[in-house]
Coordinates of C-alpha atoms and ligand atoms in Angstrom, one line a residue:
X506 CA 0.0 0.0 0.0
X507 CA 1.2 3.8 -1.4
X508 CA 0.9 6.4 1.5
X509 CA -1.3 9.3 0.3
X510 CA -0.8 12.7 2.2
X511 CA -3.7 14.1 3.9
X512 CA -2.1 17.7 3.4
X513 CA -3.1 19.0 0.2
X514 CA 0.0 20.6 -1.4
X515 CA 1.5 23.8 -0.7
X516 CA 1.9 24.6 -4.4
X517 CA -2.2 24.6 -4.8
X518 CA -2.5 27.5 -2.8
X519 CA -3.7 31.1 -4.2
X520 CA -2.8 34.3 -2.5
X521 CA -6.0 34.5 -1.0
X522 CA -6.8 31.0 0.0
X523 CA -3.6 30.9 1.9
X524 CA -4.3 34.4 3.8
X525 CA -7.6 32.6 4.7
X526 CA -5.9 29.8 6.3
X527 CA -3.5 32.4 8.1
X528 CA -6.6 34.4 8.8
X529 CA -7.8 31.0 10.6
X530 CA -4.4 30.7 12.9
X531 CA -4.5 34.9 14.1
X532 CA -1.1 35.2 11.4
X533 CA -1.2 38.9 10.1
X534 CA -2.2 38.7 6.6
X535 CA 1.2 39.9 5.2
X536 CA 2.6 36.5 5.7
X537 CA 0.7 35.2 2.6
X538 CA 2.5 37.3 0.7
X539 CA 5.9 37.0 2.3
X540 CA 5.2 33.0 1.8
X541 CA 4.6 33.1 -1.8
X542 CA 7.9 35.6 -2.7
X543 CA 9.9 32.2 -0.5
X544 CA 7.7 29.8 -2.8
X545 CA 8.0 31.1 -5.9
X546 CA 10.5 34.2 -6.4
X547 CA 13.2 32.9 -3.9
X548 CA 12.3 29.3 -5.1
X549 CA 12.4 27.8 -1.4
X550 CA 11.4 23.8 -1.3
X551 CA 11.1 23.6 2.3
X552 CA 9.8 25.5 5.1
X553 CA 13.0 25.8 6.8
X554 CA 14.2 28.0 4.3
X555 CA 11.8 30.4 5.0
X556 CA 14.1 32.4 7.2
X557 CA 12.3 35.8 7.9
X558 CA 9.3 33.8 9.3
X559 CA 8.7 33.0 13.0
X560 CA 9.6 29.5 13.7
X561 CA 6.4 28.7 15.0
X562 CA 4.9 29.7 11.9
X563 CA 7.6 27.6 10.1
X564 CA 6.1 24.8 11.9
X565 CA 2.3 25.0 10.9
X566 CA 3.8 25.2 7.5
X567 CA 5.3 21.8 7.2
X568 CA 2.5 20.5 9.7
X569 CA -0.6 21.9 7.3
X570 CA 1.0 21.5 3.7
X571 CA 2.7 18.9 1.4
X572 CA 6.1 20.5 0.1
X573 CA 7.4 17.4 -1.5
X574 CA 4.6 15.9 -3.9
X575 CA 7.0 15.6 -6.7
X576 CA 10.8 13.6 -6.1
X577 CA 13.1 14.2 -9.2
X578 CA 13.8 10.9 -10.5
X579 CA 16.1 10.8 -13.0
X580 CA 17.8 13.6 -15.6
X581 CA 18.2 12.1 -18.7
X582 CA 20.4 13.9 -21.3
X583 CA 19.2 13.0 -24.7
X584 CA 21.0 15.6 -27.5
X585 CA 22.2 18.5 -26.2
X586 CA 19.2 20.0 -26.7
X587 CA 16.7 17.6 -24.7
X588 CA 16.6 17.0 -21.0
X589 CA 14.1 14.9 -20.0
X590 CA 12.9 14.3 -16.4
X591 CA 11.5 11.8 -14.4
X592 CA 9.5 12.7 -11.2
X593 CA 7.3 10.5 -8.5
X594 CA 4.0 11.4 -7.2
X595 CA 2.9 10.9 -3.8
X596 CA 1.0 7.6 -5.0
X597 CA 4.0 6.3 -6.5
X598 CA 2.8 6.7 -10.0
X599 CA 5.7 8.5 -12.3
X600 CA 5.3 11.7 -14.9
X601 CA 7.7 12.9 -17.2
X602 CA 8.7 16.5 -18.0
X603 CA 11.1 17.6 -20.9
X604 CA 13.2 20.4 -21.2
X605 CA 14.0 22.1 -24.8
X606 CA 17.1 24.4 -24.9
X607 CA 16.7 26.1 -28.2
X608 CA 20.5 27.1 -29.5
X609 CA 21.1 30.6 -30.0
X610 CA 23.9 32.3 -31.9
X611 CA 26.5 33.8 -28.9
X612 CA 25.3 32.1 -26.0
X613 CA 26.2 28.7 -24.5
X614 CA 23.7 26.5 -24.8
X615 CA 23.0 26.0 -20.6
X616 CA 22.5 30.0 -20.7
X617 CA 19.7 29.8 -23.9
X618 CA 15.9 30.0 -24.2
X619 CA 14.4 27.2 -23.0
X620 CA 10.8 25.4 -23.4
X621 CA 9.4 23.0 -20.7
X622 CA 7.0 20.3 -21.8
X623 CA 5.0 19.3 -18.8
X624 CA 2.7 16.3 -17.8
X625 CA -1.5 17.0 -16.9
X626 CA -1.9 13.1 -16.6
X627 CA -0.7 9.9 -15.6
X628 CA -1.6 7.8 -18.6
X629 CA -3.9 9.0 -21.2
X630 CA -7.5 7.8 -21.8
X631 CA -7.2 8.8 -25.5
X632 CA -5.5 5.5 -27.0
X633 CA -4.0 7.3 -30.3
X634 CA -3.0 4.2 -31.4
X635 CA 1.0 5.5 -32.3
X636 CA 1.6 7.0 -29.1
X637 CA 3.0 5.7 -26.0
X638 CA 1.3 7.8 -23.1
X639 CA -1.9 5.7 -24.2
X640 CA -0.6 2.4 -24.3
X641 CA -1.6 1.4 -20.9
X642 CA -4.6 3.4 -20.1
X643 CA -5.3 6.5 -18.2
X644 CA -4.3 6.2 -14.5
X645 CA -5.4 9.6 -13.0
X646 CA -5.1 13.2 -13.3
X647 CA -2.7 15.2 -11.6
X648 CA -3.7 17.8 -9.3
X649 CA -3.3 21.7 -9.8
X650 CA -0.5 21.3 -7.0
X651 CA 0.9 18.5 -8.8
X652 CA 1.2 20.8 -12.2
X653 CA 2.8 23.3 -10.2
X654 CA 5.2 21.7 -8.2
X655 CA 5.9 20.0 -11.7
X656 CA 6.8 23.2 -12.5
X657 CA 8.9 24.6 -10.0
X658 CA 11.0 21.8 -9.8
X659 CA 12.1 22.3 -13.2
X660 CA 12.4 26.0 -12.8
X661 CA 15.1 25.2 -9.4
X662 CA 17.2 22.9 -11.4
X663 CA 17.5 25.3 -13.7
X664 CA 18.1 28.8 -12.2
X665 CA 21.5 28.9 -12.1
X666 CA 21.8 29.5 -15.9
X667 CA 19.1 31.8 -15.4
X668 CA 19.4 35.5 -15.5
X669 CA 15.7 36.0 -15.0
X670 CA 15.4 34.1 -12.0
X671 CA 17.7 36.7 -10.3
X672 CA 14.5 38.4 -10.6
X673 CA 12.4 36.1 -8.9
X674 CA 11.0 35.1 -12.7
X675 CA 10.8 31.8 -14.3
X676 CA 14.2 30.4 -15.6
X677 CA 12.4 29.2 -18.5
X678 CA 11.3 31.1 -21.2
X679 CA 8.1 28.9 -23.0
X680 CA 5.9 26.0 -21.5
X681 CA 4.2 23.6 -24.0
X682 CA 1.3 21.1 -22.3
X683 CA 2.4 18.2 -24.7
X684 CA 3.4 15.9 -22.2
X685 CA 1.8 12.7 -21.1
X686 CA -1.9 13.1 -21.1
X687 CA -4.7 14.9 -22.9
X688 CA -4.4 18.3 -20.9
X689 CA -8.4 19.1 -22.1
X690 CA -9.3 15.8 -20.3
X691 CA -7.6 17.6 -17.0
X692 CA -8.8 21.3 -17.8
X693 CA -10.1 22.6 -14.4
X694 CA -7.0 21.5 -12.6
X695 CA -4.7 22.4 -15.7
X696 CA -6.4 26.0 -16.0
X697 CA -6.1 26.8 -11.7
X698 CA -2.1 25.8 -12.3
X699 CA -1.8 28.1 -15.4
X700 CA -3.4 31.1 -14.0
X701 CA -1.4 30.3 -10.3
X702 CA 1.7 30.9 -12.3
X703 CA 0.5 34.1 -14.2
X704 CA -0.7 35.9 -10.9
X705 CA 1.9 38.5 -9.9
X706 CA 2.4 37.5 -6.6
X707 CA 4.0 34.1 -8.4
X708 CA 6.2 33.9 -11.1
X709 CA 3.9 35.9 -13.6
X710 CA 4.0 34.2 -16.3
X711 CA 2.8 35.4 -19.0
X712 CA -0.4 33.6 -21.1
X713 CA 1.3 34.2 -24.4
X714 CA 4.2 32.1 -23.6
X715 CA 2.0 29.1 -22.6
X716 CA 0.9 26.5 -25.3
X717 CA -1.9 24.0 -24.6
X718 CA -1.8 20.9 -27.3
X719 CA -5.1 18.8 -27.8
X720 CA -6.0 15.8 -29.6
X721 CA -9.6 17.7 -30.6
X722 CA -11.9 17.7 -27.3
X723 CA -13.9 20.3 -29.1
X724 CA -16.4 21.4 -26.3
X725 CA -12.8 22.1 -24.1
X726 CA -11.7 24.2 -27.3
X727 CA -14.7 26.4 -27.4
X728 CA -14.1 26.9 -23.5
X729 CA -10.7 27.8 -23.7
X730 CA -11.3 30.8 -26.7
X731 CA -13.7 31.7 -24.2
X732 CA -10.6 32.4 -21.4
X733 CA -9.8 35.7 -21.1
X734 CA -6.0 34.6 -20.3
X735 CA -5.1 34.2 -23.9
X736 CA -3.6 31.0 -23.9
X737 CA -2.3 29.6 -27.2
X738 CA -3.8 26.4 -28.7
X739 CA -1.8 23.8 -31.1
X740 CA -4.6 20.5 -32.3
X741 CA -2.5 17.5 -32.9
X742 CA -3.9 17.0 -36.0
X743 CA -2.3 13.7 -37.8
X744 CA -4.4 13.3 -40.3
X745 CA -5.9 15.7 -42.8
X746 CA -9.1 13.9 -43.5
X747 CA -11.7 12.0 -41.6
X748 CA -10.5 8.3 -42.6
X749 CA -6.8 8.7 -41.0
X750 CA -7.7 10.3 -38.4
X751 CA -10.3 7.4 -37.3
X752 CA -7.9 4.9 -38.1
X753 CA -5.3 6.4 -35.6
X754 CA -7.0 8.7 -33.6
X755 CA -10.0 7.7 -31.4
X756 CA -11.1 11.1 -30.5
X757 CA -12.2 11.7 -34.0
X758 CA -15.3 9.1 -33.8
X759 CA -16.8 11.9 -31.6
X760 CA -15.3 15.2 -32.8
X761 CA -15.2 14.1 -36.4
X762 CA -13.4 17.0 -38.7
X763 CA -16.4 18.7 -39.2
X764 CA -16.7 19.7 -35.7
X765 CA -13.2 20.4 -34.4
X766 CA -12.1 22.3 -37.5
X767 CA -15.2 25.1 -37.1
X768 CA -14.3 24.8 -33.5
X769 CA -10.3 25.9 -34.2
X770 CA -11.7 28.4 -36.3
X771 CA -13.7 29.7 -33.6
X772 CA -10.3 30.0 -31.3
X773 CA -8.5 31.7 -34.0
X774 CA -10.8 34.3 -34.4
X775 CA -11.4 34.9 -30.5
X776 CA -7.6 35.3 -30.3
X777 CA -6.8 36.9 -33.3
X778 CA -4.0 34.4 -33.2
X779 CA -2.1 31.8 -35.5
X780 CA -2.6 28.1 -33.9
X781 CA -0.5 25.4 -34.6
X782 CA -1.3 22.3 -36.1
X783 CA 0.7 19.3 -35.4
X784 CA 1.7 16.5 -37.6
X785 CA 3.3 13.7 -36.9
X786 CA 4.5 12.0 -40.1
X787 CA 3.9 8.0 -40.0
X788 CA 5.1 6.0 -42.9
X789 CA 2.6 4.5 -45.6
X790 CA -0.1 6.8 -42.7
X791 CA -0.6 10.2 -43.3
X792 CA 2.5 11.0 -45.3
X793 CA 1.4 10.8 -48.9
X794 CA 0.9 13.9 -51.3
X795 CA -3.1 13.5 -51.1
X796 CA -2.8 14.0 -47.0
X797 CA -0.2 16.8 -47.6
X798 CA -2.5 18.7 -50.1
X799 CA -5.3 18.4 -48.0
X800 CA -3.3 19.8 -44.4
X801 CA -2.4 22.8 -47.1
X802 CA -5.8 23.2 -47.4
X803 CA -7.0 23.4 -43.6
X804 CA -4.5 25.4 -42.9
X805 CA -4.6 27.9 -45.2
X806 CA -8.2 28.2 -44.3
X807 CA -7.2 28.4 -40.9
X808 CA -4.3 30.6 -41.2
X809 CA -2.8 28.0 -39.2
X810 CA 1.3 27.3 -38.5
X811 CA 2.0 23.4 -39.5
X812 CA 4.3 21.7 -37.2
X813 CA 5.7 18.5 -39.2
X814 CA 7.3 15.8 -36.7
X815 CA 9.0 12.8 -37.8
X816 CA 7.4 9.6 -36.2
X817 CA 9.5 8.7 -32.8
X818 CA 9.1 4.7 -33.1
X819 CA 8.0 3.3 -29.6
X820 CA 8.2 0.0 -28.6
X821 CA 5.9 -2.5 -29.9
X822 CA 3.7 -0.5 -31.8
X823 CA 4.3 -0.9 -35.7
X824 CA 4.0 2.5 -37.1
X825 CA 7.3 3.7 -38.8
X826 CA 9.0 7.5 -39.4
X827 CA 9.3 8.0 -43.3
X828 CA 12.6 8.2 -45.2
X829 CA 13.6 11.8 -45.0
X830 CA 12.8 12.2 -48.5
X831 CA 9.5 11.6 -48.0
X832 CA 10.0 14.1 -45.3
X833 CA 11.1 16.5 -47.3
X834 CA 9.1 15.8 -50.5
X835 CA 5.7 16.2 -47.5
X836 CA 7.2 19.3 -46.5
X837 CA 8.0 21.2 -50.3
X838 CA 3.9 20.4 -51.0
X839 CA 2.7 22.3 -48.2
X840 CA 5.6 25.0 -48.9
X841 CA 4.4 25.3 -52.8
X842 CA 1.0 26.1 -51.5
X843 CA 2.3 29.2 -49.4
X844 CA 1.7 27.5 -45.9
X845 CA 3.7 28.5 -43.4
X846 CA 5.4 24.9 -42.2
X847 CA 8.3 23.8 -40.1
X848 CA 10.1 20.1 -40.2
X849 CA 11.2 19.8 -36.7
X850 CA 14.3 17.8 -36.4
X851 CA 14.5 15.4 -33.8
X852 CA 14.5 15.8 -30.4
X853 CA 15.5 13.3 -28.3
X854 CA 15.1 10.4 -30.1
X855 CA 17.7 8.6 -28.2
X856 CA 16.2 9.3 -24.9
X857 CA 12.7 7.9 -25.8
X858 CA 11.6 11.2 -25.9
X859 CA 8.4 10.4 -27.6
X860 CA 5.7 10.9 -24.9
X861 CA 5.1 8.8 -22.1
X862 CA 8.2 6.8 -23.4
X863 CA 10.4 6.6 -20.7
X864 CA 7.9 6.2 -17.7
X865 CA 6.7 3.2 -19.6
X866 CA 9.6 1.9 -19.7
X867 CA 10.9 2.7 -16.2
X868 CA 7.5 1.6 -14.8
X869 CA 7.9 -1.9 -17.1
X870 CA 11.4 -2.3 -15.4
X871 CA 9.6 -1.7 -11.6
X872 CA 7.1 -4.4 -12.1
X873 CA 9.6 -6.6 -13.4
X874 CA 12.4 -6.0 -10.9
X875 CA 9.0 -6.4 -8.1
X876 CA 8.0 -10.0 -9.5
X877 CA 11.3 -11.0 -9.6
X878 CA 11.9 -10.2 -6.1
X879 CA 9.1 -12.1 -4.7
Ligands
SAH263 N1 -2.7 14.8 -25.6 C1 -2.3 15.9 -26.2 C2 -0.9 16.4 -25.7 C3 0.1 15.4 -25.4 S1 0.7 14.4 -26.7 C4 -2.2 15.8 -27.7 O1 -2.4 14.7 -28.2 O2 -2.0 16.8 -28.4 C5 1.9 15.6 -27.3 C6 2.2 15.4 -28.8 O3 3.1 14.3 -28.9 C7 1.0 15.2 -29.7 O4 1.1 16.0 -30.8 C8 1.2 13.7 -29.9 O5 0.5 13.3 -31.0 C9 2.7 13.6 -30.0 N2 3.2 12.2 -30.0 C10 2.7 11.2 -29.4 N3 3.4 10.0 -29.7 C11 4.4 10.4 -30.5 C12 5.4 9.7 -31.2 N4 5.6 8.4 -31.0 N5 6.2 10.4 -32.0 C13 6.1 11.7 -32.2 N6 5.1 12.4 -31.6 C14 4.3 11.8 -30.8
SF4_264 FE1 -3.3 10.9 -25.3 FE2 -2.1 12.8 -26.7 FE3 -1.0 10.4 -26.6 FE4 -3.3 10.7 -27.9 S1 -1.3 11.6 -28.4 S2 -2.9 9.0 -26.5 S3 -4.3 12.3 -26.7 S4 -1.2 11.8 -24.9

């Protein structure tokens, strides 16, 4: 049997809920604040650290909240561009977070601009029949504390090559939800961790910079435009017509085409913003000219960006990345038709960066490692 905490995570706590539970203990209401700059712009993990406040309150900290709901793992370095970590819930269940340094010209590449790909599930309901996070069903959903502790961890590890977080703001410049999980699946919880980190009194960060990425839920869609936050959207796409999508995608027996395309047209328009579509390219799948001419034509009506992503194989599944030719040749059609397209190179391959890879694998090895032991 897992222990479960009965305290609920510090990281779930607003400004205003935690002056309430202050309010509760006779704490002037200053403290709140004073807590959050320790949590988030000083980046303290414990209570301890905490040094301007009275031991006693120091005490009802560690008593009344959970400060260690996430445990780093493991840091796998995959290129030099991909880190990907490993992190254990309370419950014992694992998630996985990626970091992307992006290089830029004049700057090491520890000191450059840096996207985080974080987790909103343990497991994925969805099934998409190529990726891993599905392969054995959807476990739970992580908690708004869970998202934000994700979060912080990642932004600790990495302040030292951080000039920003000298200011107390994040050491990481872009986060994309396009880890395990289908984040529309976990949206109330996903949407309190998102706007905890935009508040001033956190790490205010800004919507702009934060990229939510859907198989299609369309009903979550038309919620989101309706945010006033300004998040961006990206629709993993993988298939330009109704017949690949069913054949790989679940999802699209209930929000066929004709329904999620009129609702990413819906977001564009609210947002007066370019949303991304993403493409993974699977061999003798979705990669022939027909498919290709027929994304060119969604997006141009969407005025959407095409993200193209070779297949990342995963274990056991039979799907296969084209030749680069047929990379390439996928690519030039959608370029001849004046849509505005990027081939992303790999990432990670070597570190089973594909999502939900590596805790599949690592959670494979437990089980096995457990039945041998008994
Ligand atoms: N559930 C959401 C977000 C998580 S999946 C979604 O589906 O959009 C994040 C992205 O990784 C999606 O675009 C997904 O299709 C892609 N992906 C999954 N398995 C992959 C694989 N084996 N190779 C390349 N991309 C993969
Ligand atoms: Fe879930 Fe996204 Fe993987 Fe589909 S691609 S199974 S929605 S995580």
């Amino acid at each position: 049997m897992k222990f479960l905490p009965e305290k609920p995570p510090i990281f779930a706590e607003t400004l205003d809920s935690l002056a309430a539970r202050l309010e509760e203990i006779n704490a002037p209401a200053f403290r709140a604040r004073q807590i959050m700059d320790w949590l988030y712009k000083k980046r303290a993990a414990t209570p301890e650290e905490m040094s301007n406040l009275p031991a006693n309150l120091r005490a009802w900290l560690g008593e009344n909240f959970d400060f260690a709901s996430n445990t780093l793992l493991q840091r796998k370095a995959a290129s030099d561009v991909t880190h990907k970590l490993l992190q254990r819930l309370r419950d014992g269940s694992l998630i996985e977070t990626v970091i992307i340094r992006a290089p830029q010209e004049g700057v090491g590449l520890e000191h450059s601009r840096k996207t985080i790909c974080i987790s909103t599930q343990v497991g994925c309901a969805y099934g998409c029949r190529f990726c891993a996070s599905g392969l054995e069903g959807w476990k739970r959903n992580l908690s708004t504390g869970e998202i934000v502790a994700q979060l912080m961890a990642v932004c600790r590890m990495e302040d030292a090559h951080s000039e920003r977080a000298k200011e107390g703001l994040a050491s990481f410049d872009n986060i994309v939800v396009m880890g395990m999980g289908e984040p529309m699946a976990n949206y109330d919880n996903l949407l309190a961790a998102l706007k905890l980190i935009n508040a001033p009194w956190s790490l205010g960060f800004g919507a702009r910079r934060i990229t939510v990425s859907t198989s299609g839920v369309v009903p979550k869609i038309i919620q989101l435009a309706d945010e006033p936050l300004g998040i961006r959207l990206a629709v993993s796409l993988h298939g330009a017509t109704n017949e690949v999508r069913n054949q790989i995608m679940p999802v699209n027996r209930k929000f066929p085409l004709e329904m999620l395309l009129p609702a990413c047209r819906a977001f564009s328009e609210k947002h007066g913003r370019m949303l991304t579509l993403e493409f993974i390219l699977i061999e003798e799948i979705n990669d022939s000219l027909d498919q290709a001419q027929a994304l060119a034509r969604i997006a141009r009506d969407l005025h959407a960006h095409v993200n193209l992503i070779p297949y990342n194989t995963v274990e056991g599944l039979p799907w296969k990345r084209p030749s680069l030719m047929r990379q390439q040749r996928f690519t030039q059609e959608l370029k001849q038709r004046g849509i505005s397209v990027t081939l992303r190179r790999e990432k990670g391959h070597d570190i089973d960066a594909a999502c939900g890879q590596l805790r599949l694998q690592t959670e494979r090895a437990e089980k096995n490692a457990s039945c041998a032991g008994n």
